[in-house]
Tab-separated table of C-alpha atoms and ligand atoms in Angstrom:
chain	number	residue	atom	x	y	z
A	1	MET	CA	-8.543	248.990	19.524
A	2	GLU	CA	-7.517	248.889	15.862
A	3	LEU	CA	-10.629	249.645	13.790
A	4	LYS	CA	-11.045	248.032	10.405
A	5	LYS	CA	-13.602	247.786	7.640
A	6	ASN	CA	-16.857	245.987	8.540
A	7	ASP	CA	-16.249	246.244	12.303
A	8	ILE	CA	-19.432	246.953	14.228
A	9	CYS	CA	-19.234	249.353	17.162
A	10	THR	CA	-21.359	251.504	19.413
A	11	VAL	CA	-20.579	255.186	19.660
A	12	GLU	CA	-22.030	258.432	20.958
A	13	ILE	CA	-22.249	261.357	18.542
A	14	ILE	CA	-20.491	264.334	20.117
A	15	ASP	CA	-20.075	266.751	17.222
A	16	MET	CA	-21.028	267.352	13.585
A	17	ASN	CA	-18.896	268.431	10.649
A	18	HIS	CA	-19.721	271.089	8.075
A	19	ASP	CA	-21.325	268.484	5.792
A	20	GLY	CA	-23.784	267.577	8.543
A	21	GLU	CA	-22.184	264.208	9.308
A	22	GLY	CA	-22.191	263.202	12.965
A	23	ILE	CA	-18.825	262.641	14.635
A	24	GLY	CA	-18.217	259.994	17.283
A	25	LYS	CA	-14.896	258.918	18.751
A	26	ILE	CA	-13.589	255.449	19.507
A	27	ASP	CA	-10.347	255.474	21.517
A	28	GLY	CA	-9.813	259.041	20.333
A	29	CYS	CA	-10.237	258.157	16.644
A	30	PRO	CA	-13.011	260.241	14.997
A	31	LEU	CA	-15.608	258.438	12.908
A	32	PHE	CA	-17.805	260.381	10.463
A	33	ILE	CA	-21.307	258.966	10.388
A	34	LYS	CA	-23.943	260.289	7.993
A	35	ASP	CA	-27.564	260.479	9.239
A	36	THR	CA	-26.633	260.946	12.882
A	37	ILE	CA	-26.873	264.028	15.096
A	38	ILE	CA	-25.237	265.186	18.319
A	39	GLY	CA	-26.597	263.210	21.266
A	40	ASP	CA	-27.454	260.013	19.339
A	41	ILE	CA	-25.988	256.769	20.616
A	42	VAL	CA	-25.704	254.526	17.589
A	43	ARG	CA	-24.468	251.186	16.359
A	44	VAL	CA	-22.389	251.664	13.224
A	45	LYS	CA	-20.471	249.621	10.690
A	46	ILE	CA	-17.016	250.845	9.655
A	47	MET	CA	-16.940	251.466	5.901
A	48	LYS	CA	-13.488	252.942	5.414
A	49	MET	CA	-10.520	253.693	7.703
A	50	LYS	CA	-7.886	256.345	7.011
A	51	LYS	CA	-4.797	256.890	9.150
A	52	ASN	CA	-6.364	259.109	11.812
A	53	TYR	CA	-10.099	258.893	11.141
A	54	GLY	CA	-12.749	256.790	9.482
A	55	TYR	CA	-16.200	256.640	7.931
A	56	ALA	CA	-18.990	254.484	9.294
A	57	ARG	CA	-22.559	253.701	8.297
A	58	LEU	CA	-25.482	254.041	10.664
A	59	GLU	CA	-26.888	250.563	11.421
A	60	GLU	CA	-29.161	251.275	14.370
A	61	ILE	CA	-30.056	254.149	16.658
A	62	ILE	CA	-29.737	252.771	20.183
A	63	THR	CA	-30.695	255.958	22.039
A	64	PRO	CA	-31.891	258.906	19.966
A	65	SER	CA	-30.713	262.470	20.631
A	66	GLU	CA	-33.304	264.618	22.392
A	67	HIS	CA	-33.293	266.730	19.208
A	68	ARG	CA	-34.060	263.829	16.857
A	69	VAL	CA	-37.385	263.972	14.991
A	70	THR	CA	-38.922	261.727	12.322
A	71	ALA	CA	-38.027	263.214	8.933
A	72	PRO	CA	-41.276	264.129	7.129
A	73	CYS	CA	-39.833	263.093	3.743
A	74	GLY	CA	-39.778	259.353	3.074
A	75	VAL	CA	-36.461	259.498	1.185
A	76	ALA	CA	-34.694	262.022	3.428
A	77	ARG	CA	-31.943	259.549	4.319
A	78	GLN	CA	-31.154	258.396	0.770
A	79	CYS	CA	-31.442	261.818	-0.875
A	80	GLY	CA	-28.412	264.105	-0.795
A	81	GLY	CA	-30.515	267.253	-0.496
A	82	CYS	CA	-31.561	267.341	3.175
A	83	GLN	CA	-28.830	266.462	5.644
A	84	LEU	CA	-30.641	267.765	8.726
A	85	GLN	CA	-34.301	266.781	8.361
A	86	MET	CA	-34.066	264.458	11.361
A	87	MET	CA	-32.952	267.323	13.614
A	88	ASP	CA	-35.580	269.556	15.225
A	89	TYR	CA	-35.644	273.008	13.676
A	90	GLU	CA	-34.455	274.928	16.755
A	91	GLU	CA	-31.410	272.684	16.889
A	92	GLN	CA	-30.763	273.161	13.155
A	93	LEU	CA	-30.682	276.908	13.764
A	94	ARG	CA	-28.290	276.499	16.675
A	95	PHE	CA	-26.062	274.215	14.557
A	96	LYS	CA	-25.857	276.793	11.760
A	97	GLN	CA	-25.144	279.783	13.955
A	98	ASN	CA	-22.401	277.797	15.722
A	99	LYS	CA	-20.935	276.738	12.407
A	100	VAL	CA	-20.582	280.364	11.302
A	101	ALA	CA	-19.178	281.507	14.675
A	102	ASN	CA	-16.659	278.627	14.655
A	103	ASN	CA	-15.466	279.498	11.162
A	104	LEU	CA	-15.095	283.166	12.037
A	105	GLN	CA	-13.059	282.228	15.090
A	106	ARG	CA	-10.942	279.444	13.592
A	107	ILE	CA	-10.288	280.803	10.098
A	108	GLY	CA	-11.156	284.480	10.506
A	109	LYS	CA	-9.416	284.787	13.911
A	110	VAL	CA	-12.191	287.077	15.174
A	111	THR	CA	-14.258	286.883	18.340
A	112	ASP	CA	-14.726	290.560	19.137
A	113	TYR	CA	-17.908	291.256	17.161
A	114	GLU	CA	-21.646	291.038	17.709
A	115	MET	CA	-23.377	287.835	16.562
A	116	GLU	CA	-27.045	288.668	16.100
A	117	PRO	CA	-29.707	285.970	16.555
A	118	ILE	CA	-30.126	283.721	13.500
A	119	ILE	CA	-33.120	284.500	11.286
A	120	GLY	CA	-35.131	281.261	11.038
A	121	MET	CA	-38.336	280.388	9.163
A	122	ASP	CA	-41.785	279.848	10.652
A	123	THR	CA	-42.435	276.928	8.296
A	124	PRO	CA	-39.183	275.364	7.093
A	125	PHE	CA	-40.720	273.418	4.142
A	126	ARG	CA	-41.987	274.244	0.609
A	127	TYR	CA	-39.714	277.283	0.593
A	128	ARG	CA	-37.689	276.710	-2.606
A	129	ASN	CA	-38.705	278.612	-5.734
A	130	LYS	CA	-36.338	276.578	-7.925
A	131	ALA	CA	-35.827	272.848	-8.455
A	132	GLN	CA	-33.529	270.959	-10.805
A	133	PHE	CA	-34.581	267.334	-11.107
A	134	PRO	CA	-32.216	264.886	-12.833
A	135	VAL	CA	-34.032	262.451	-15.130
A	136	GLY	CA	-33.043	258.809	-15.602
A	137	ARG	CA	-34.238	255.217	-15.438
A	138	ASN	CA	-34.583	253.001	-12.400
A	139	LYS	CA	-33.428	249.347	-12.277
A	140	ASN	CA	-36.590	248.236	-14.080
A	141	GLY	CA	-36.078	250.702	-16.887
A	142	LYS	CA	-38.878	253.010	-15.767
A	143	LEU	CA	-38.388	256.733	-16.394
A	144	ILE	CA	-37.862	258.572	-13.135
A	145	ALA	CA	-37.081	262.039	-11.839
A	146	GLY	CA	-35.732	262.865	-8.416
A	147	PHE	CA	-32.535	264.012	-6.760
A	148	TYR	CA	-29.013	262.700	-6.548
A	149	ALA	CA	-28.037	260.661	-3.511
A	150	GLY	CA	-25.281	262.253	-1.414
A	151	HIS	CA	-21.828	262.158	-3.116
A	152	THR	CA	-23.068	260.069	-6.090
A	153	HIS	CA	-25.240	260.552	-9.155
A	154	ALA	CA	-27.629	257.715	-8.333
A	155	ILE	CA	-31.107	259.222	-8.761
A	156	ILE	CA	-33.409	258.845	-5.762
A	157	GLU	CA	-36.916	258.939	-7.201
A	158	ASN	CA	-38.910	261.812	-5.739
A	159	GLU	CA	-41.206	264.055	-7.726
A	160	ASP	CA	-42.604	265.830	-4.704
A	161	CYS	CA	-39.670	267.187	-2.734
A	162	LEU	CA	-41.023	268.756	0.451
A	163	LEU	CA	-38.720	271.747	0.055
A	164	GLY	CA	-40.180	272.582	-3.359
A	165	VAL	CA	-43.506	273.805	-4.705
A	166	GLU	CA	-46.462	271.494	-5.221
A	167	GLU	CA	-46.563	272.205	-8.972
A	168	ASN	CA	-43.223	270.384	-9.416
A	169	LYS	CA	-44.928	267.002	-9.306
A	170	ASP	CA	-47.544	267.873	-11.958
A	171	ILE	CA	-44.872	269.341	-14.214
A	172	LEU	CA	-42.637	266.268	-13.868
A	173	ASP	CA	-45.578	263.949	-14.584
A	174	ILE	CA	-46.210	265.877	-17.795
A	175	VAL	CA	-42.540	265.865	-18.859
A	176	LEU	CA	-42.025	262.153	-18.120
A	177	GLY	CA	-45.356	261.325	-19.840
A	178	TYR	CA	-44.262	263.314	-22.901
A	179	MET	CA	-40.867	261.545	-22.960
A	180	GLU	CA	-42.565	258.138	-22.698
A	181	ALA	CA	-45.071	258.899	-25.480
A	182	ASN	CA	-42.445	260.295	-27.837
A	183	ASN	CA	-39.586	257.925	-27.115
A	184	VAL	CA	-37.378	260.682	-25.772
A	185	SER	CA	-34.641	259.052	-23.735
A	186	PRO	CA	-33.106	260.378	-20.529
A	187	TYR	CA	-29.442	261.324	-20.675
A	188	ASP	CA	-26.977	258.708	-19.464
A	189	GLU	CA	-23.821	260.191	-17.950
A	190	THR	CA	-21.685	257.105	-18.484
A	191	THR	CA	-22.400	256.644	-22.191
A	192	HIS	CA	-23.023	260.366	-22.902
A	193	LYS	CA	-26.096	259.206	-24.872
A	194	GLY	CA	-29.745	260.097	-24.418
A	195	VAL	CA	-31.411	263.481	-24.389
A	196	VAL	CA	-33.083	264.942	-21.292
A	197	ARG	CA	-30.639	265.613	-18.445
A	198	HIS	CA	-32.589	267.738	-15.982
A	199	VAL	CA	-35.947	269.398	-15.598
A	200	PHE	CA	-35.456	272.904	-14.238
A	201	ILE	CA	-38.498	274.605	-12.710
A	202	ARG	CA	-38.710	278.084	-11.210
A	203	LYS	CA	-41.752	279.783	-9.674
A	204	GLY	CA	-42.198	283.377	-8.594
A	205	PHE	CA	-43.749	283.020	-5.137
A	206	PHE	CA	-45.406	286.405	-5.102
A	207	THR	CA	-46.665	286.398	-8.705
A	208	GLY	CA	-47.286	282.650	-9.159
A	209	GLU	CA	-45.460	282.764	-12.521
A	210	ILE	CA	-43.686	279.555	-13.570
A	211	MET	CA	-40.971	278.656	-16.090
A	212	VAL	CA	-39.880	275.173	-17.140
A	213	CYS	CA	-36.644	274.358	-18.836
A	214	LEU	CA	-35.683	270.909	-20.180
A	215	VAL	CA	-31.902	270.655	-20.048
A	216	CYS	CA	-31.028	268.562	-23.105
A	217	ASN	CA	-28.007	266.934	-24.671
A	218	GLY	CA	-28.981	268.542	-27.996
A	219	LYS	CA	-31.119	271.291	-29.493
A	220	LYS	CA	-34.190	269.439	-30.687
A	221	LEU	CA	-37.107	267.576	-29.154
A	222	PRO	CA	-39.845	265.853	-31.185
A	223	ASN	CA	-43.510	266.847	-31.101
A	224	THR	CA	-42.980	269.762	-28.719
A	225	ASP	CA	-46.528	271.042	-29.369
A	226	SER	CA	-47.932	268.265	-27.210
A	227	LEU	CA	-45.474	269.088	-24.425
A	228	ILE	CA	-46.310	272.790	-24.605
A	229	ASP	CA	-50.085	272.117	-24.646
A	230	ALA	CA	-49.845	269.944	-21.563
A	231	LEU	CA	-47.536	272.296	-19.632
A	232	CYS	CA	-49.768	275.272	-20.398
A	233	ASN	CA	-52.457	273.632	-18.271
A	234	ILE	CA	-50.345	274.375	-15.207
A	235	PRO	CA	-51.627	277.633	-13.704
A	236	GLY	CA	-49.037	280.410	-13.907
A	237	MET	CA	-47.025	278.871	-16.810
A	238	LYS	CA	-45.140	281.722	-18.520
A	239	GLY	CA	-42.236	280.217	-20.400
A	240	ILE	CA	-40.997	276.834	-21.693
A	241	PHE	CA	-37.397	276.346	-22.817
A	242	ILE	CA	-34.732	273.929	-23.927
A	243	ASN	CA	-31.352	274.568	-22.358
A	244	VAL	CA	-28.608	272.959	-24.425
A	245	ASN	CA	-25.908	271.191	-22.435
A	246	LYS	CA	-23.820	268.750	-24.510
A	247	GLU	CA	-20.813	268.804	-22.207
A	248	LYS	CA	-19.545	265.984	-20.006
A	249	THR	CA	-19.967	268.088	-16.905
A	250	ASN	CA	-21.591	268.273	-13.489
A	251	ALA	CA	-22.809	271.790	-14.272
A	252	ILE	CA	-26.546	271.551	-14.779
A	253	LEU	CA	-27.188	274.357	-17.254
A	254	GLY	CA	-25.383	274.840	-20.557
A	255	ASP	CA	-24.846	278.216	-22.246
A	256	GLU	CA	-27.523	278.061	-24.952
A	257	LEU	CA	-31.203	278.664	-24.348
A	258	ILE	CA	-33.941	277.955	-26.916
A	259	LYS	CA	-37.400	279.250	-26.182
A	260	LEU	CA	-40.202	276.833	-27.097
A	261	TRP	CA	-43.071	278.954	-25.870
A	262	GLY	CA	-43.974	282.067	-23.883
A	263	GLN	CA	-41.856	284.895	-22.579
A	264	ASP	CA	-38.123	285.070	-21.841
A	265	TYR	CA	-38.490	285.618	-18.130
A	266	ILE	CA	-40.815	285.364	-15.151
A	267	THR	CA	-41.458	288.306	-12.863
A	268	ASP	CA	-41.311	288.138	-9.096
A	269	THR	CA	-41.215	290.700	-6.315
A	270	ILE	CA	-39.155	291.058	-3.163
A	271	GLY	CA	-40.486	293.757	-0.852
A	272	ASP	CA	-41.757	296.528	-3.121
A	273	ILE	CA	-39.386	295.810	-6.003
A	274	ALA	CA	-40.309	293.717	-9.048
A	275	TYR	CA	-37.698	291.591	-10.797
A	276	GLN	CA	-37.607	289.937	-14.208
A	277	ILE	CA	-35.708	286.665	-14.000
A	278	SER	CA	-34.428	284.697	-16.982
A	279	PRO	CA	-33.758	280.946	-16.655
A	280	MET	CA	-29.980	281.342	-16.664
A	281	ALA	CA	-29.821	284.112	-14.052
A	282	PHE	CA	-29.076	283.464	-10.413
A	283	TYR	CA	-32.013	284.233	-8.135
A	284	GLN	CA	-32.105	283.455	-4.415
A	285	VAL	CA	-34.058	280.218	-3.904
A	286	ASN	CA	-35.902	281.152	-0.710
A	287	PRO	CA	-37.955	284.296	-1.301
A	288	VAL	CA	-39.303	284.645	2.254
A	289	GLN	CA	-35.825	284.566	3.780
A	290	THR	CA	-34.332	286.640	0.968
A	291	ALA	CA	-36.552	289.568	1.936
A	292	ARG	CA	-35.305	289.275	5.524
A	293	LEU	CA	-31.679	288.870	4.467
A	294	TYR	CA	-31.819	291.919	2.221
A	295	ALA	CA	-33.488	293.968	4.959
A	296	LYS	CA	-30.531	293.110	7.202
A	297	ALA	CA	-28.043	293.958	4.424
A	298	LEU	CA	-29.805	297.303	3.970
A	299	GLU	CA	-29.656	297.961	7.712
A	300	TYR	CA	-25.909	297.179	7.747
A	301	ALA	CA	-25.350	299.431	4.718
A	302	GLY	CA	-26.608	302.357	6.849
A	303	LEU	CA	-27.628	304.462	3.856
A	304	THR	CA	-28.823	308.070	4.119
A	305	GLY	CA	-29.303	308.861	0.434
A	306	LYS	CA	-25.881	310.449	-0.144
A	307	GLU	CA	-23.796	307.325	-0.651
A	308	THR	CA	-22.005	305.842	-3.621
A	309	VAL	CA	-22.472	302.103	-3.356
A	310	TRP	CA	-20.984	299.138	-5.219
A	311	ASP	CA	-22.847	295.818	-5.425
A	312	ILE	CA	-20.283	293.256	-6.540
A	313	TYR	CA	-21.567	289.896	-7.840
A	314	CYS	CA	-24.951	291.564	-8.323
A	315	GLY	CA	-26.832	288.913	-10.369
A	316	ILE	CA	-30.051	290.438	-11.714
A	317	GLY	CA	-29.566	293.474	-9.489
A	318	THR	CA	-31.642	292.178	-6.602
A	319	ILE	CA	-29.597	293.819	-3.860
A	320	SER	CA	-28.582	296.803	-6.037
A	321	LEU	CA	-32.183	297.888	-6.562
A	322	PHE	CA	-32.997	297.402	-2.899
A	323	LEU	CA	-30.112	299.745	-2.039
A	324	ALA	CA	-30.682	302.225	-4.882
A	325	LYS	CA	-33.809	303.661	-3.295
A	326	LYS	CA	-31.733	304.775	-0.304
A	327	ALA	CA	-28.435	305.716	-1.988
A	328	LYS	CA	-27.135	308.388	-4.371
A	329	LYS	CA	-25.726	305.919	-6.871
A	330	VAL	CA	-25.348	302.141	-7.083
A	331	TYR	CA	-22.900	300.359	-9.383
A	332	GLY	CA	-23.307	296.614	-10.011
A	333	ILE	CA	-20.890	294.025	-11.451
A	334	GLU	CA	-21.888	290.551	-12.635
A	335	ILE	CA	-20.328	287.941	-14.900
A	336	ILE	CA	-23.478	286.593	-16.626
A	337	PRO	CA	-24.600	288.883	-19.489
A	338	GLU	CA	-28.268	287.776	-19.316
A	339	ALA	CA	-28.362	288.630	-15.625
A	340	ILE	CA	-27.069	292.142	-16.362
A	341	GLU	CA	-29.732	292.503	-19.073
A	342	ASN	CA	-32.278	291.565	-16.405
A	343	ALA	CA	-30.676	294.020	-13.959
A	344	LYS	CA	-30.989	296.907	-16.437
A	345	GLU	CA	-34.582	295.972	-17.284
A	346	ASN	CA	-35.360	295.639	-13.596
A	347	ALA	CA	-34.067	299.138	-12.881
A	348	LYS	CA	-36.380	300.484	-15.623
A	349	LEU	CA	-39.301	298.381	-14.462
A	350	ASN	CA	-39.030	299.948	-11.005
A	351	ASN	CA	-38.274	303.488	-12.287
A	352	ILE	CA	-34.872	303.417	-10.639
A	353	GLU	CA	-32.462	305.746	-12.428
A	354	ASN	CA	-29.400	305.866	-10.190
A	355	THR	CA	-27.868	302.482	-11.083
A	356	GLU	CA	-25.171	301.461	-13.532
A	357	PHE	CA	-24.295	297.841	-14.327
A	358	PHE	CA	-21.120	296.279	-15.721
A	359	VAL	CA	-20.768	292.809	-17.261
A	360	GLY	CA	-17.566	290.912	-16.544
A	361	LYS	CA	-15.412	289.296	-13.928
A	362	ALA	CA	-15.420	291.393	-10.756
A	363	GLU	CA	-11.674	290.755	-10.358
A	364	GLU	CA	-11.101	292.421	-13.749
A	365	VAL	CA	-13.864	295.016	-13.973
A	366	LEU	CA	-13.399	296.585	-10.531
A	367	PRO	CA	-9.593	297.097	-10.658
A	368	LYS	CA	-9.879	298.498	-14.181
A	369	TRP	CA	-12.682	300.873	-13.241
A	370	TYR	CA	-10.711	302.053	-10.211
A	371	ALA	CA	-7.497	302.558	-12.209
A	372	ASP	CA	-9.418	304.668	-14.754
A	373	ASN	CA	-11.634	306.638	-12.380
A	374	LYS	CA	-9.933	306.631	-8.988
A	375	GLY	CA	-13.495	306.803	-7.619
A	376	LYS	CA	-14.084	306.137	-3.942
A	377	ALA	CA	-17.025	304.208	-2.489
A	378	ASP	CA	-19.016	304.870	0.665
A	379	VAL	CA	-20.423	301.374	0.955
A	380	VAL	CA	-19.504	298.139	-0.833
A	381	VAL	CA	-21.792	295.119	-0.853
A	382	VAL	CA	-20.397	291.774	-1.987
A	383	ASP	CA	-22.360	288.566	-2.492
A	384	PRO	CA	-19.880	286.165	-4.109
A	385	PRO	CA	-20.343	282.499	-5.075
A	386	ARG	CA	-19.062	279.858	-2.639
A	387	LYS	CA	-15.423	280.349	-3.463
A	388	GLY	CA	-15.600	283.844	-1.975
A	389	CYS	CA	-13.952	287.037	-3.227
A	390	ASP	CA	-10.901	287.109	-5.404
A	391	GLU	CA	-7.809	288.797	-3.901
A	392	GLU	CA	-7.999	291.508	-6.604
A	393	VAL	CA	-11.549	292.303	-5.547
A	394	LEU	CA	-10.644	292.542	-1.850
A	395	ARG	CA	-7.612	294.729	-2.519
A	396	THR	CA	-9.388	297.100	-4.874
A	397	MET	CA	-12.351	297.292	-2.538
A	398	ALA	CA	-10.048	298.408	0.290
A	399	GLU	CA	-8.383	300.960	-1.992
A	400	MET	CA	-11.793	302.484	-2.631
A	401	GLU	CA	-11.949	303.147	1.136
A	402	PRO	CA	-15.620	302.434	1.846
A	403	LYS	CA	-16.675	303.141	5.431
A	404	ARG	CA	-18.704	299.953	5.444
A	405	ILE	CA	-18.509	296.632	3.645
A	406	VAL	CA	-21.576	294.416	3.745
A	407	TYR	CA	-20.567	290.857	2.894
A	408	VAL	CA	-23.322	288.356	2.043
A	409	SER	CA	-21.964	284.816	1.973
A	410	CYS	CA	-23.201	281.297	1.296
A	411	ASP	CA	-19.984	279.705	2.612
A	412	PRO	CA	-18.811	280.544	6.144
A	413	ALA	CA	-15.269	279.217	5.503
A	414	THR	CA	-14.510	281.537	2.588
A	415	LEU	CA	-16.304	284.374	4.387
A	416	ALA	CA	-13.995	283.887	7.377
A	417	ARG	CA	-10.935	283.757	5.116
A	418	ASP	CA	-11.965	287.039	3.446
A	419	VAL	CA	-12.727	288.679	6.818
A	420	ALA	CA	-9.156	287.848	7.879
A	421	ARG	CA	-7.761	289.301	4.650
A	422	LEU	CA	-9.859	292.460	5.038
A	423	ALA	CA	-8.482	292.856	8.576
A	424	GLU	CA	-4.993	293.107	7.034
A	425	LEU	CA	-6.391	295.736	4.668
A	426	GLY	CA	-7.717	297.928	7.490
A	427	TYR	CA	-11.211	296.564	8.113
A	428	LYS	CA	-12.868	295.157	11.216
A	429	LEU	CA	-15.791	292.764	11.584
A	430	GLU	CA	-18.564	294.522	13.541
A	431	LYS	CA	-21.667	292.348	13.284
A	432	ALA	CA	-22.778	289.056	11.826
A	433	CYS	CA	-26.228	287.624	11.261
A	434	VAL	CA	-27.026	284.181	9.882
A	435	ALA	CA	-30.213	283.782	7.836
A	436	ASP	CA	-31.536	280.273	7.359
A	437	MET	CA	-32.127	280.330	3.629
A	438	PHE	CA	-31.889	276.540	3.294
A	439	PRO	CA	-33.768	274.853	6.182
A	440	ASN	CA	-33.189	271.081	6.521
A	441	SER	CA	-29.929	271.282	4.605
A	442	VAL	CA	-26.513	272.048	6.126
A	443	HIS	CA	-26.172	275.210	4.079
A	444	CYS	CA	-26.560	278.658	5.512
A	445	GLU	CA	-26.313	282.254	4.441
A	446	THR	CA	-24.551	284.930	6.480
A	447	VAL	CA	-24.499	288.692	6.236
A	448	VAL	CA	-21.797	290.637	8.043
A	449	LEU	CA	-20.976	294.285	8.594
A	450	ILE	CA	-17.313	295.176	8.261
A	451	SER	CA	-16.147	298.734	8.859
A	452	ARG	CA	-12.985	300.730	8.345
A	453	LYS	CA	-10.817	300.713	11.441
A	454	ASP	CA	-9.831	304.405	11.252
A	455	LYS	CA	-13.318	305.773	10.624
B	501	SAH	N1	-26.443	289.398	-5.325
B	501	SAH	C1	-27.223	288.542	-6.197
B	501	SAH	C2	-26.459	287.325	-6.739
B	501	SAH	C3	-25.560	286.618	-5.795
B	501	SAH	S1	-24.990	285.030	-6.339
B	501	SAH	C4	-28.484	288.113	-5.492
B	501	SAH	O1	-28.585	288.242	-4.285
B	501	SAH	O2	-29.390	287.630	-6.160
B	501	SAH	C5	-23.399	285.331	-6.954
B	501	SAH	C6	-23.381	285.944	-8.337
B	501	SAH	O3	-22.016	286.112	-8.705
B	501	SAH	C7	-23.993	285.095	-9.433
B	501	SAH	O4	-24.960	285.856	-10.116
B	501	SAH	C8	-22.811	284.750	-10.348
B	501	SAH	O5	-23.176	284.678	-11.713
B	501	SAH	C9	-21.875	285.886	-10.090
B	501	SAH	N2	-20.436	285.648	-10.324
B	501	SAH	C10	-19.739	284.496	-10.178
B	501	SAH	N3	-18.425	284.696	-10.393
B	501	SAH	C11	-18.281	286.020	-10.698
B	501	SAH	C12	-17.145	286.838	-11.011
B	501	SAH	N4	-15.919	286.335	-11.055
B	501	SAH	N5	-17.367	288.148	-11.254
B	501	SAH	C13	-18.614	288.682	-11.209
B	501	SAH	N6	-19.715	287.937	-10.908
B	501	SAH	C14	-19.555	286.633	-10.662
């Protein structure tokens, strides 16, 4: 059967892709169908056909998968944030562990390693300590905040995302009320006019401290006293900022930060270590799971107190400080200067004296340091952004001959690619453990132990 746009067909979902779209086949031709899960039998409408595959839209669920549940969030289907809310949590965990194992096999070409059981959450909601709400207007011109729909920048109104903290709604009500009262317009991407682009909110789960940052297409807002007064009624409010982003870009934060009120950072703790976090610094979004992930990373690092350790892509030093208590010396590298400032402050705050931090690109700083010092490492920890490690980083790392490499990854495909490259450089994957840092979304975090083949 030749499929074409607008055809209606019935199909069973037999697989899911890495974006969380269900896959069904008609006469061998795969169809990608958002909002479906393995086991569903669904009626779909073809939206677009390519040569060997197509995209279809879910019209009706004829027989639901045994793992299908009613999504607790009313806009789960429209919103691009949660791809898996309609899948029971056990099945989500299975999906994620499989996804990592498949990547390691297909791209990393490894099967001979131990996959430990995935670390899931007891309550997979209200876990995010950070939210970035785009602000805009709906069809009737009303000011709204919410999240982008999948693959577009249409804003789905939702001030109370079930993954975020309950204070988000009160804060958004205050910000939108302030904008209304003072004629502050939301930013419009198409015309590049208007002011407020996003409302960024971060809360320290253990301390209750909150910061709010209005990401603006400019440096000034009118009558900020009224905004500050209202926001200070939120318990835990510690800092209010404007982040200036005048670029035509999808990046949410710009480079300039203007403090309107309060202190430059919030403090939070993971385990027994306290961290100061500035608005621009990366900080893991799920504090409960972060503690578990770092405990696993520490276990894999196998420290005895004698080791020289490198923490590459160290952010505010979260992992570095965790490791420092058990190592002789920890070196950290991070590209964002504010994060390194935080890292240094955080070492002081926790009376940790055996760390040293470098600002810059890991792919430049590490090779240069190694060329100058010829220093070896006992353990290297890497926690790169989604694109994974640069070739220069992998090569220099191997030259430093650590016995163990602990690789923390938010993208199983680039992790698998780097595992394959490290195999060429003399390293073998020993263990992997997936931690569900992002329940209800397709994303997952993995930590692996890689060791030197000849040691
Ligand atoms: N290990 C930290 C941060 C991990 S996120 C934690 O667990 O909190 C990845 C970090 O890599 C971010 O802080 C990002 O700013 C940083 N980064 C991105 N590209 C980089 C590069 N080329 N060199 C060094 N750091 C980089």
